[in-house]
Coordinates of C-alpha atoms and ligand atoms in Angstrom, one line a residue:
Chain A
M1 CA 37.5 144.6 111.8
C2 CA 39.1 146.0 115.0
Q3 CA 40.7 142.7 115.7
T4 CA 42.3 142.3 112.3
A5 CA 43.1 145.9 111.5
E6 CA 46.4 146.8 110.0
M7 CA 47.9 150.1 111.1
A8 CA 46.2 152.4 108.6
E9 CA 42.9 150.7 109.3
A10 CA 43.3 151.2 113.0
V11 CA 44.1 154.9 112.5
A12 CA 40.9 155.2 110.4
L13 CA 38.8 153.4 112.9
Y14 CA 40.0 155.5 115.8
R15 CA 39.6 158.8 113.8
G16 CA 35.9 158.0 113.6
L17 CA 35.4 157.7 117.4
P18 CA 33.2 160.8 117.8
L19 CA 30.8 159.5 115.2
Y20 CA 29.9 156.0 116.5
P21 CA 26.7 155.2 118.3
E22 CA 26.9 154.3 122.0
P23 CA 30.3 156.1 122.5
A24 CA 30.5 155.1 126.2
D25 CA 30.4 151.4 125.3
I26 CA 33.6 151.4 123.2
E27 CA 35.7 152.7 126.0
P28 CA 37.6 149.4 126.5
W29 CA 38.6 149.4 122.8
V30 CA 39.7 153.0 123.1
G31 CA 41.8 152.1 126.2
E32 CA 43.5 149.4 124.1
G33 CA 44.2 152.0 121.4
L34 CA 45.8 154.3 124.0
R35 CA 48.1 151.5 125.2
T36 CA 49.5 151.1 121.7
N37 CA 53.1 151.6 120.9
M38 CA 52.3 152.9 117.4
R39 CA 52.3 156.7 117.6
S40 CA 50.1 157.2 114.6
V41 CA 47.4 155.0 116.2
F42 CA 47.7 156.8 119.6
E43 CA 47.5 160.2 117.9
A44 CA 44.4 159.1 116.0
I45 CA 42.6 159.1 119.4
A46 CA 44.5 161.8 121.3
H47 CA 44.9 164.5 118.7
E48 CA 42.1 166.7 117.3
N49 CA 39.5 164.2 118.5
P50 CA 36.8 165.3 120.9
Y51 CA 36.1 161.7 122.1
P52 CA 38.7 161.6 125.0
M53 CA 37.5 165.0 126.4
H54 CA 33.9 163.8 126.6
Y55 CA 34.2 160.1 127.6
L56 CA 37.5 159.4 129.4
D57 CA 37.4 159.4 133.2
T58 CA 40.0 161.5 134.9
H59 CA 42.4 158.6 135.5
R60 CA 42.5 157.6 131.9
W61 CA 42.6 161.2 130.7
N62 CA 45.7 161.8 132.8
H63 CA 47.4 158.7 131.5
M64 CA 46.6 159.7 127.9
V65 CA 48.4 163.1 128.5
L66 CA 51.3 161.3 130.1
K67 CA 51.6 158.8 127.3
A68 CA 51.6 161.6 124.8
L69 CA 54.8 162.9 126.5
F70 CA 56.4 159.4 126.5
V71 CA 55.8 158.8 122.8
G72 CA 57.0 162.3 121.9
S73 CA 53.6 163.6 120.9
R74 CA 52.6 167.3 121.3
L75 CA 50.0 168.2 123.9
A76 CA 48.5 171.2 122.2
P77 CA 46.4 169.2 119.7
I78 CA 44.7 167.4 122.5
E79 CA 41.1 168.7 122.7
G80 CA 40.1 169.8 126.2
L81 CA 43.7 170.1 127.4
D82 CA 42.9 173.2 129.5
E83 CA 39.3 172.3 130.4
R84 CA 40.3 168.9 131.8
A85 CA 43.4 170.0 133.7
N86 CA 43.3 168.7 137.3
E87 CA 45.3 168.6 140.5
E88 CA 46.3 164.9 140.2
L89 CA 47.7 165.4 136.6
A90 CA 49.6 168.4 137.8
R91 CA 51.2 166.3 140.6
I92 CA 52.1 163.5 138.2
L93 CA 53.6 165.9 135.7
R94 CA 55.8 167.5 138.4
D95 CA 57.0 164.0 139.4
F96 CA 57.8 163.4 135.7
A97 CA 59.8 166.7 135.5
H98 CA 61.8 165.8 138.6
E99 CA 62.5 162.3 137.2
R100 CA 63.8 163.9 133.9
W101 CA 65.9 166.4 135.7
A102 CA 67.5 163.7 137.9
A103 CA 68.3 161.9 134.7
G104 CA 69.7 165.0 133.0
R105 CA 67.1 164.8 130.3
P106 CA 65.0 167.6 128.9
V107 CA 61.5 168.3 130.2
P108 CA 58.9 169.0 127.4
F109 CA 57.7 172.6 127.9
E110 CA 54.1 171.8 127.4
I111 CA 53.7 170.1 130.7
W112 CA 53.7 173.5 132.5
R113 CA 50.4 174.3 130.7
C114 CA 48.7 171.6 132.8
V115 CA 50.6 172.5 136.0
G116 CA 49.9 176.2 135.9
P117 CA 46.3 176.3 137.2
F118 CA 47.4 174.3 140.2
A119 CA 50.8 175.8 140.8
R120 CA 51.5 176.7 144.4
G121 CA 54.2 175.8 146.9
G122 CA 56.8 173.4 145.4
A123 CA 55.4 173.8 141.9
L124 CA 56.4 177.5 142.1
G125 CA 60.0 176.3 142.9
D126 CA 59.9 174.2 139.8
L127 CA 58.7 177.1 137.6
E128 CA 61.4 179.3 139.1
R129 CA 64.0 176.8 138.2
V130 CA 62.7 176.8 134.6
L131 CA 62.6 180.6 134.4
E132 CA 66.2 180.8 135.7
S133 CA 67.8 178.1 133.6
G134 CA 65.4 177.0 130.8
T135 CA 65.6 177.7 127.1
T136 CA 63.6 180.7 125.8
T137 CA 60.7 178.4 124.9
E138 CA 60.7 176.8 128.4
Q139 CA 60.8 180.3 130.0
Q140 CA 57.8 181.4 128.0
A141 CA 55.9 178.3 129.1
A142 CA 56.8 178.8 132.7
A143 CA 55.7 182.5 132.6
L144 CA 52.3 181.4 131.1
A145 CA 52.0 178.8 133.8
L146 CA 52.6 181.3 136.6
A147 CA 50.1 183.6 135.1
A148 CA 47.5 180.8 135.3
S149 CA 48.2 180.1 138.9
P150 CA 45.7 181.1 141.6
D151 CA 48.5 181.7 144.1
V152 CA 49.5 185.3 144.8
D153 CA 53.1 184.1 145.2
A154 CA 53.1 183.1 141.6
K155 CA 52.3 186.7 140.6
V156 CA 55.2 187.9 142.7
L157 CA 57.6 185.4 141.1
L158 CA 56.5 186.3 137.6
Q159 CA 57.2 190.0 138.3
R160 CA 60.8 189.1 138.8
F161 CA 61.0 188.5 135.1
P162 CA 59.5 191.8 133.8
V163 CA 59.9 191.2 130.1
L164 CA 58.0 187.9 130.2
A165 CA 55.5 189.4 132.7
S166 CA 54.6 192.2 130.5
A167 CA 54.4 190.0 127.4
V168 CA 51.9 187.8 129.2
E169 CA 50.0 190.9 130.5
N170 CA 49.5 192.6 127.2
G171 CA 48.6 189.4 125.4
M172 CA 51.8 189.2 123.3
L173 CA 52.6 185.8 124.7
E174 CA 50.0 183.0 124.4
W175 CA 50.3 179.2 124.4
A176 CA 49.6 179.1 120.6
G177 CA 52.7 181.1 120.1
V178 CA 55.0 179.0 122.2
Q179 CA 56.9 176.5 120.0
Chain B
M1 CA 83.9 138.2 134.3
M2 CA 80.6 136.3 134.0
F3 CA 77.3 138.1 133.7
I4 CA 73.6 137.4 134.0
D5 CA 71.1 139.4 132.1
P6 CA 68.1 138.9 134.4
H7 CA 65.6 140.7 132.1
A8 CA 65.8 140.1 128.4
H9 CA 63.0 139.4 125.9
M10 CA 65.1 137.2 123.7
I11 CA 62.2 136.0 121.7
S12 CA 62.5 139.4 119.9
R13 CA 66.2 139.2 119.4
T14 CA 68.4 137.7 116.7
T15 CA 71.0 135.0 116.8
D16 CA 73.6 137.7 116.3
D17 CA 72.5 139.1 119.7
Y18 CA 72.9 135.7 121.3
E19 CA 76.4 135.3 119.8
A20 CA 77.4 138.8 121.0
M21 CA 76.0 138.3 124.4
A22 CA 77.8 135.0 124.9
A23 CA 81.0 136.6 123.6
S24 CA 80.7 139.5 126.1
G25 CA 80.4 137.1 129.1
V26 CA 76.7 136.6 129.5
V27 CA 76.2 133.0 130.9
A28 CA 72.5 133.2 131.7
V29 CA 69.4 135.2 130.8
I30 CA 66.0 135.5 132.4
E31 CA 63.2 136.1 130.0
P32 CA 60.1 137.6 131.7
A33 CA 56.7 137.0 130.1
F34 CA 55.4 140.3 128.8
W35 CA 53.3 141.6 125.9
L36 CA 54.4 141.6 122.3
G37 CA 54.0 145.3 121.5
Q38 CA 50.4 144.9 120.6
P39 CA 47.7 143.1 122.6
R40 CA 46.9 139.4 122.2
T41 CA 43.2 138.9 121.5
N42 CA 42.8 135.4 122.9
A43 CA 44.3 133.0 125.4
G44 CA 45.5 130.6 122.8
S45 CA 48.2 132.9 121.6
Y46 CA 49.2 133.5 125.2
L47 CA 49.5 129.7 125.8
D48 CA 51.7 129.4 122.7
Y49 CA 53.8 132.3 123.9
L50 CA 54.4 130.9 127.3
S51 CA 55.3 127.5 126.0
S52 CA 57.8 129.0 123.6
L53 CA 59.5 130.7 126.6
V54 CA 60.0 127.3 128.3
G55 CA 60.6 125.5 125.1
F56 CA 62.1 126.7 121.8
E57 CA 63.6 129.9 123.2
R58 CA 65.5 127.9 125.9
F59 CA 66.7 125.6 123.2
R60 CA 67.8 128.5 121.0
A61 CA 69.8 130.2 123.9
G62 CA 71.5 126.9 124.6
Q63 CA 72.7 126.7 121.1
F64 CA 74.9 129.7 121.9
G65 CA 76.0 128.5 125.2
I66 CA 73.6 130.7 127.3
R67 CA 71.4 129.3 130.0
H68 CA 67.8 130.5 129.5
Y69 CA 65.3 130.9 132.4
C70 CA 62.0 132.7 132.4
T71 CA 59.3 134.2 134.5
I72 CA 55.6 133.5 134.0
G73 CA 52.8 136.0 134.5
L74 CA 50.0 138.1 133.1
N75 CA 51.5 141.5 132.3
S76 CA 49.8 144.7 133.4
K77 CA 48.9 145.9 129.9
E78 CA 46.9 142.8 129.0
A79 CA 45.4 142.7 132.4
N80 CA 43.1 145.4 131.1
N81 CA 41.3 142.9 128.8
E82 CA 39.2 141.1 131.4
G83 CA 38.1 138.2 129.2
L84 CA 41.7 137.5 128.2
A85 CA 43.0 138.0 131.7
E86 CA 40.6 135.5 133.2
A87 CA 41.6 132.9 130.7
V88 CA 45.3 133.6 131.1
M89 CA 45.1 133.3 134.9
E90 CA 44.0 129.7 134.4
L91 CA 47.2 129.1 132.4
I92 CA 49.7 130.7 134.8
P93 CA 49.7 127.9 137.4
R94 CA 50.2 125.3 134.7
F95 CA 53.5 127.0 133.7
A96 CA 54.7 128.5 137.0
L97 CA 56.2 125.3 138.4
K98 CA 58.0 124.1 135.3
E99 CA 61.7 123.7 135.2
G100 CA 63.6 126.9 134.6
V101 CA 60.8 129.2 135.8
V102 CA 62.4 131.4 138.3
A103 CA 59.7 133.9 139.3
I104 CA 56.1 135.1 138.7
G105 CA 56.6 138.2 136.5
E106 CA 56.8 140.6 135.1
I107 CA 53.7 141.9 136.8
G108 CA 52.6 145.2 138.3
Y109 CA 51.1 148.4 137.0
D110 CA 50.9 150.1 133.7
E111 CA 48.2 152.8 133.9
Q112 CA 47.3 151.7 137.5
T113 CA 43.8 150.7 136.6
V114 CA 41.3 148.7 138.8
L115 CA 41.9 145.6 136.6
E116 CA 45.6 145.9 136.7
D117 CA 45.4 146.0 140.5
K118 CA 43.1 143.0 140.7
Y119 CA 45.4 140.7 138.6
F120 CA 48.6 142.0 140.3
R121 CA 47.2 141.0 143.7
L122 CA 46.0 137.6 142.5
Q123 CA 49.4 136.9 141.1
L124 CA 51.2 138.0 144.3
E125 CA 49.0 135.5 146.2
L126 CA 50.0 132.8 143.7
A127 CA 53.7 133.6 144.1
K128 CA 53.4 133.4 147.8
E129 CA 51.6 130.1 147.6
L130 CA 54.2 128.6 145.2
A131 CA 57.1 130.2 147.2
L132 CA 58.4 131.8 144.0
P133 CA 60.2 135.2 143.7
V134 CA 58.3 138.0 142.0
M135 CA 59.6 140.3 139.3
I136 CA 57.7 143.6 139.3
H137 CA 57.5 145.9 136.3
T138 CA 57.1 149.4 137.6
P139 CA 55.1 151.8 135.4
H140 CA 56.9 154.2 133.1
R141 CA 54.2 156.8 133.6
D142 CA 53.6 158.1 137.2
K143 CA 56.5 156.0 138.1
K144 CA 57.4 157.3 141.6
N145 CA 53.9 156.8 142.9
G146 CA 53.4 153.5 141.0
T147 CA 56.6 152.1 142.5
S148 CA 55.7 153.0 146.0
R149 CA 52.2 151.6 145.5
S150 CA 53.6 148.3 144.1
M151 CA 55.7 147.8 147.3
D152 CA 52.8 148.8 149.5
V153 CA 50.6 146.1 147.8
C154 CA 53.4 143.5 148.3
M155 CA 53.6 144.2 152.0
E156 CA 49.8 144.2 152.3
H157 CA 49.9 140.6 150.8
G158 CA 52.6 139.6 153.2
L159 CA 55.4 139.0 150.7
D160 CA 59.0 139.0 151.9
P161 CA 60.8 141.9 150.2
R162 CA 63.8 139.7 149.7
M163 CA 61.6 137.6 147.3
V164 CA 60.6 140.6 145.3
V165 CA 62.6 142.4 142.6
I166 CA 61.4 145.9 141.7
D167 CA 62.5 146.5 138.2
H168 CA 62.9 149.6 135.9
N169 CA 64.2 151.9 138.8
N170 CA 65.7 155.3 138.3
E171 CA 67.3 158.0 140.5
E172 CA 63.9 159.0 141.9
T173 CA 62.8 155.5 143.1
V174 CA 66.0 153.8 144.1
R175 CA 66.3 155.0 147.7
E176 CA 62.8 154.0 148.8
V177 CA 63.2 150.5 147.2
L178 CA 66.5 149.8 148.9
D179 CA 65.3 151.3 152.2
R180 CA 62.3 149.0 152.3
G181 CA 64.5 145.9 151.7
F182 CA 63.5 145.0 148.1
W183 CA 65.9 144.1 145.3
A184 CA 66.3 147.2 143.0
A185 CA 66.8 146.3 139.4
F186 CA 67.7 148.8 136.7
S187 CA 67.0 148.4 133.0
I188 CA 69.7 150.1 130.9
Y189 CA 68.2 151.6 127.9
P190 CA 70.4 153.5 125.4
S191 CA 69.6 157.3 125.6
T192 CA 66.3 157.0 127.5
K193 CA 65.4 155.5 130.9
M194 CA 68.7 154.6 132.4
G195 CA 72.0 155.0 130.5
N196 CA 75.3 153.3 131.4
V197 CA 76.7 156.5 132.8
R198 CA 73.8 157.1 135.1
M199 CA 73.9 153.5 136.3
V200 CA 77.6 153.9 137.3
E201 CA 76.7 157.0 139.3
I202 CA 74.0 155.0 141.1
L203 CA 76.5 152.3 141.9
R204 CA 78.8 154.9 143.2
Q205 CA 76.2 156.5 145.4
Y206 CA 74.2 153.5 146.7
G207 CA 76.7 150.7 146.4
A208 CA 75.7 147.3 144.8
K209 CA 73.9 145.7 147.8
R210 CA 70.6 144.4 146.4
V211 CA 71.2 146.3 143.1
I212 CA 70.7 144.4 139.8
V213 CA 71.5 145.5 136.3
D214 CA 69.6 144.3 133.3
S215 CA 69.1 145.2 129.6
A216 CA 65.4 144.6 129.3
C217 CA 66.1 144.2 125.6
D218 CA 63.0 143.6 123.5
W219 CA 61.5 144.6 120.2
G220 CA 62.2 148.2 120.8
I221 CA 65.5 150.1 120.5
S222 CA 67.5 148.4 123.3
E223 CA 70.9 147.0 123.9
P224 CA 71.5 143.3 124.6
L225 CA 75.0 144.0 125.7
A226 CA 73.9 146.5 128.3
V227 CA 75.0 144.5 131.3
A228 CA 78.5 143.8 130.0
K229 CA 78.9 147.4 128.8
T230 CA 77.7 148.8 132.2
A231 CA 80.2 146.5 133.9
R232 CA 83.0 147.6 131.7
L233 CA 82.2 151.3 132.3
A234 CA 81.8 150.8 136.0
L235 CA 85.2 149.0 136.3
D236 CA 86.8 151.8 134.2
S237 CA 85.3 154.4 136.4
G238 CA 86.9 152.9 139.5
I239 CA 84.0 150.9 140.9
A240 CA 85.4 147.8 142.8
A241 CA 85.2 144.6 140.8
T242 CA 83.4 142.9 143.7
E243 CA 80.7 145.5 143.5
V244 CA 80.4 145.2 139.8
E245 CA 80.1 141.4 140.1
L246 CA 77.3 141.8 142.6
A247 CA 75.2 144.1 140.4
C248 CA 75.9 142.3 137.1
Y249 CA 75.9 138.7 138.2
R250 CA 75.6 137.6 141.8
N251 CA 72.6 139.5 143.1
A252 CA 70.5 138.2 140.2
L253 CA 71.6 134.7 141.0
D254 CA 70.8 135.3 144.7
A255 CA 67.4 136.8 144.1
Y256 CA 66.1 134.4 141.4
G257 CA 68.0 131.4 142.8
R258 CA 65.4 131.5 145.6
S259 CA 63.1 129.7 143.2
G260 CA 65.4 126.7 143.5
Q261 CA 65.5 126.7 139.7
M262 CA 68.7 128.5 139.0
M263 CA 72.2 127.6 140.2
E264 CA 75.7 128.4 139.3
S265 CA 76.5 124.8 138.4
D266 CA 74.0 125.2 135.5
W267 CA 76.6 127.1 133.5
L268 CA 79.8 126.2 135.3
N269 CA 79.4 122.6 134.2
P270 CA 77.3 123.0 131.1
M271 CA 76.6 120.8 128.2
P272 CA 78.9 121.6 125.3
I273 CA 77.4 123.6 122.5
D274 CA 76.2 121.3 119.7
Q275 CA 74.2 123.1 117.0
R276 CA 73.4 119.7 115.5
A277 CA 70.8 119.3 118.2
L278 CA 67.1 119.5 117.4
F279 CA 64.1 120.9 119.3
E280 CA 61.0 118.9 118.3
G281 CA 62.6 118.3 115.0
N282 CA 63.7 121.9 114.4
S283 CA 67.3 123.1 114.2
I284 CA 68.5 126.7 114.4
L285 CA 70.6 126.0 111.3
R286 CA 69.4 127.2 107.9
G287 CA 70.3 126.2 104.4
G288 CA 73.2 123.8 105.0
R289 CA 75.2 125.9 107.4
E290 CA 78.0 124.3 109.3
P291 CA 77.0 123.7 112.9
V292 CA 79.2 125.0 115.6
V293 CA 80.3 122.2 117.9
Q294 CA 82.5 123.2 120.7
E295 CA 83.7 122.0 124.1
Q296 CA 83.3 124.3 127.0
C297 CA 86.3 126.5 126.9
D298 CA 87.1 130.2 127.3
R299 CA 84.7 131.7 124.8
R300 CA 84.1 134.9 126.6
S301 CA 85.7 138.3 126.9
M302 CA 84.3 141.7 127.6
D303 CA 87.2 143.4 126.1
N304 CA 86.6 145.1 122.7
L305 CA 83.2 146.4 123.8
I306 CA 82.3 149.8 122.4
I307 CA 80.5 151.8 125.1
D308 CA 78.5 154.8 123.9
Ligands
ZN401 ZN1 60.3 143.6 130.2

């Protein structure tokens, strides 16, 4: 069935991932689904599906998040996005942002959600750049990322943008509200 | 001006594309073995794919006056299916020394997994043994790191950087690739990875030494005229014609010519186009069309190109 699936069948098969017995054994098949060029198939695995959060190793997890950015998928519907954030992903996403900036192309605002908890040093410079020259949405994302950083310098930087800082502080600004 | 498109998946393109490429000045294409947009599930379909690269596709290109070369390899995406990969690795040496095969490629990393690494290294060893150039597909995701790592692995296996083309570069990777002595290829994709305008800026900043421009046209949104259009834009932007010729023609010939399988005389003294020819009994003609039969003459011009 997996080998002969047409597109809708593949979507249906991958939607069922959390229900199958021996979930760890089907990881190669999931890897194949994540390499697809068909966005609907990719999203059947990546979005609103608890399987990746529980069974993908960090490397594959990071590549799934990256792939979502490359195929134009949102990150918010990925289950476990905050729980599975990690230092390596933050580094990769910052490289990605620099690549896009060098090419004069937009950087999806959602990446800062995964960078925030590890933002220090150069990452703060990146967020400063977004706060100074980004769109409203991008500025909101950068402010939330700074608020999630463990670095005291992040707090100092955020205070330079008092309107955003207080919106984060009093809970008016949350990731769910950034569109 | 004559052009080479040293990275074009022509199997996915139409005869209109071949016609337009020939008209824009493309004299030769190199078709790297890659995946087909979805994974093959057995080695048999891989075997047929590789034989169409050295067979029918070469014939089809010739029918439009374009010389067709190819590279042979197991791509990084399909390297992740170990059963398939093992079987395909048996096929690679059977194709690698055929006429018109100018490199092992495109190989390298996609997600930078353990299996990708394993088959990348095995194929580098094979290329070294066969004294063939290598075409490296750098990953689209985690690119900067993946590009550095690809070059590290080549050095570790003792490859000469002048035998290795690092493809799909961008502004963030170009400097290291050139500094380390590798060929730096750029795939010009409309609106995404590398546009014409960005490419011209790179030529202005880094010059054309060891820089190669290609279209990487395939089954996705891509531009088979990318090489000719980039050349036109570069000339119009004041880049010297000698530099444009290096990036859009001569460097590709120099790099892949090291295979001994590709030389200028292949297209300077070509067979005349004769669409009455057959490949294993098949013609490209359909339904009683009049075949084009033409002596080699000036068929090409890159004027009238629309650059967007
Ligand atoms: Zn390619």
